[in-house]
């Protein structure tokens, strides 16, 4: 049985996406695949069993039959953190190992998903790198590519993980960065003994968010088109200009949501007419009935939020770094991206897997 | 304000011109042609005489004293002219010249210079950038307006010169008398309040009419307006109340337009009769100028046709007026001379074939009912009706009663001669019945205002000292918001009951707290980053068991962390679930012009969707507080409907007054609200369930 730990140097780098993609491919290739999340930071209760949201999602995606409680043995809730700060919490590593043993019984490969970075969990005595050593797992580091500085992090991770380190996957590499990555970064890392096992290009679908998620995050009230909350939004536009300029700007940008003051009926109408995916009305100002009925005709959900336009813009800017993969269309697309862009022959070779 | 603005012994026109069509020419001509009796001195360095009057090189060359200077020289020269006027000991000037604050930064510099020079020489001025001043009694027309209105008792001031021209034109066409016309321009020195005070003192002015786009000092405006409106009706049209209007107004004269709600509150609190349109302004002016105030809300409508009577009745219903039922004797008397199929009840329909005599008898008869406070006479020009005779009959009765009579002779061509007779006899006539109703309603409300006792303010023990340490701490820590416990302390000190609350950091603590308080309980997230707890999913209500509390703790903390990963969660507040009562909201905001404003509304959906809220400028008097509670549309829900016991309105009033007191004690509060404030049955008080305080500035 092989344990492949998907870790990272930072949170929100794309570990879950990579775990799903790898697991899917392993299954396609006839392997018995399991999933394990040693420590979860997104608590959820499923029939009174405490688990992690990402773990629960992948559990269903992989159609696993293991006891749910073992999938994520340590879930960090608010109270858990609080207790962890006040006094030493003991025995967590042991708990992780026991679940791990039960899960690994009938599998060929167990994909273990990290939380945050490989250092996350130190407060509770279970940082990722320690868990990795204990489970004797092989590690892939997923790195969100934000510039050359990430190279240092990768090298540090390699040093800390020693022989467990297999290589890295670069994620969200934009078109602008791609040339430099191919030209300098990959050859340099190769020279330093780091294999780049895949390069996932930046993808606007994966960077999108459903209107429903948006509403949750902004604390919005949905005024219409409740059946269109699965609309995917890729870009955010601020409606604070003159109307004639606005229409042009709205049309140029695909799958946009327009953030605009609730009293700017002119901008709201131009956004609706130019086919926005969602109207976010700020300042707790409700639009007139005409706007709502027009939006209903065009199937455009309207959210009313309390924050002003600036605050909402600030929040959505932070959004892009913490998107979660939940939407089915996005997941399917994401898995395809992983399968297409990860070098599986090299990975299999490093893992010592031979596909019949 | 200087008498010389309106009744000067002599006038100098600085920048007088020989060229017809130039402002300097038109002004001089206006001064000369409408019978002004004092000396007139044109100042023009090049002309020996203009319009037959000897001209002077400079103001300093004039031999005698000068009362009023009218300045029309180009902008860069105005400053120098003002200094010369100072040297000549002139105390009043009207600066017509444009190109100052309204035209950019250069102009603003020039305007500042003007103000400085005028201060130095102790003179006051109207303008710059104005049309001028007209006084029909002293026959001064120091303006470049086309014409001179009839002598009358309406005093009009306006921030917009163009509106002055429009008013004047209509006044000329309809022969409406004015006492004074003042175009205010940029109001660099003489302000709205100066003019309001001057008009209040003016014996020739009975009604003050104003058009304003913004005010500079809201509090001062309210003080002066209250003082003036107790003496004379003060009718103001305030523009720039919508956001588009505000944009236009701000760019028009560079004055901040101000929030509609604040102006509305300020007008109500200072007895200003608010005109909502240009038509209102005129309509109200006519009614106030020519008719006595109604002593109560009871009116009768006399009409010669059904439709207009119904329209007037509808309009009355929407206003504060009431169509009263006439006394039986009066109805019986009407029966003696009206056709049997006339309507003897209010509206009294005297039918399409009504003659002047029938109008006369009907009007005389209804006026005999001592409950009647005013009458509106409607007429549609049927083939039979004698418009002129009816107008004469109505006018003659109107002039011999102490109750207001307003008319609406509907139509145009056929009623025109009648309308003229009415206007000449000082009986306001309106094109539409609704206008007559709305004018009478304005008069009724003004009557309430002047007869209402002086405002009384609550005496509050010195609570300030007890909590000022909290506000100092917040300031010291450079925070904008008061923490949960600080809010609790402040509210407690100002006499607000609050639900029993205990703080819990873990689910075990939450369960213990719930047990201590007693089920059911409410749970709220406590985090400095979360202001609106419900938006973030941070509130649970009606938790009834250990399990529900533990689950809720998990849900709330997880959900908040999910939505705002960076938020610090201190824990949750376990609160007694306050059952029953009605949710209201009270709040404080700070307005740029009027300072602190107190808000009140019914809570929940009423405030958010229906925006059913009322405002008053702080500090609130007892009367203000009661009025703002009664003003919301949903007030009947508080008063109690269908036999239900009403809510504790006294306690709401006390809460509003406490908020008002807080704004005096802590001017640094820029925003606060209690939402919801739960109001229990009469006598049972209120409970502040959730509240927020934001401080800043000063």
PDB file of C-alpha atoms in Angstrom, chain B residues 30 59 90 103 120 123 239 260 324 397 442 488 569 598 624 641 654 657 686:
ATOM      1  CA  UNK B  30     -35.121  99.548 -13.283  1.00  0.00           C
ATOM      2  CA  UNK B  59     -17.973 106.160  -5.815  1.00  0.00           C
ATOM      3  CA  UNK B  90     -21.603 102.561   2.638  1.00  0.00           C
ATOM      4  CA  UNK B 103     -17.011  79.245 -11.258  1.00  0.00           C
ATOM      5  CA  UNK B 120     -12.754  95.033   7.229  1.00  0.00           C
ATOM      6  CA  UNK B 123     -20.305  96.382   5.341  1.00  0.00           C
ATOM      7  CA  UNK B 239     -34.538  71.242  -4.072  1.00  0.00           C
ATOM      8  CA  UNK B 260     -33.624  64.645   2.345  1.00  0.00           C
ATOM      9  CA  UNK B 324     -67.053  67.044   8.760  1.00  0.00           C
ATOM     10  CA  UNK B 397     -68.635  86.408   1.737  1.00  0.00           C
ATOM     11  CA  UNK B 442     -50.625  73.554   4.875  1.00  0.00           C
ATOM     12  CA  UNK B 488     -23.967  46.862  27.438  1.00  0.00           C
ATOM     13  CA  UNK B 569     -13.980  34.455  17.404  1.00  0.00           C
ATOM     14  CA  UNK B 598     -32.406  60.377  15.651  1.00  0.00           C
ATOM     15  CA  UNK B 624     -40.504  65.698  18.869  1.00  0.00           C
ATOM     16  CA  UNK B 641     -55.293  47.103  16.615  1.00  0.00           C
ATOM     17  CA  UNK B 654     -37.960  57.580  26.830  1.00  0.00           C
ATOM     18  CA  UNK B 657     -34.850  60.853  24.485  1.00  0.00           C
ATOM     19  CA  UNK B 686     -38.645  48.037  26.392  1.00  0.00           C
TER      20      UNK B 686
END
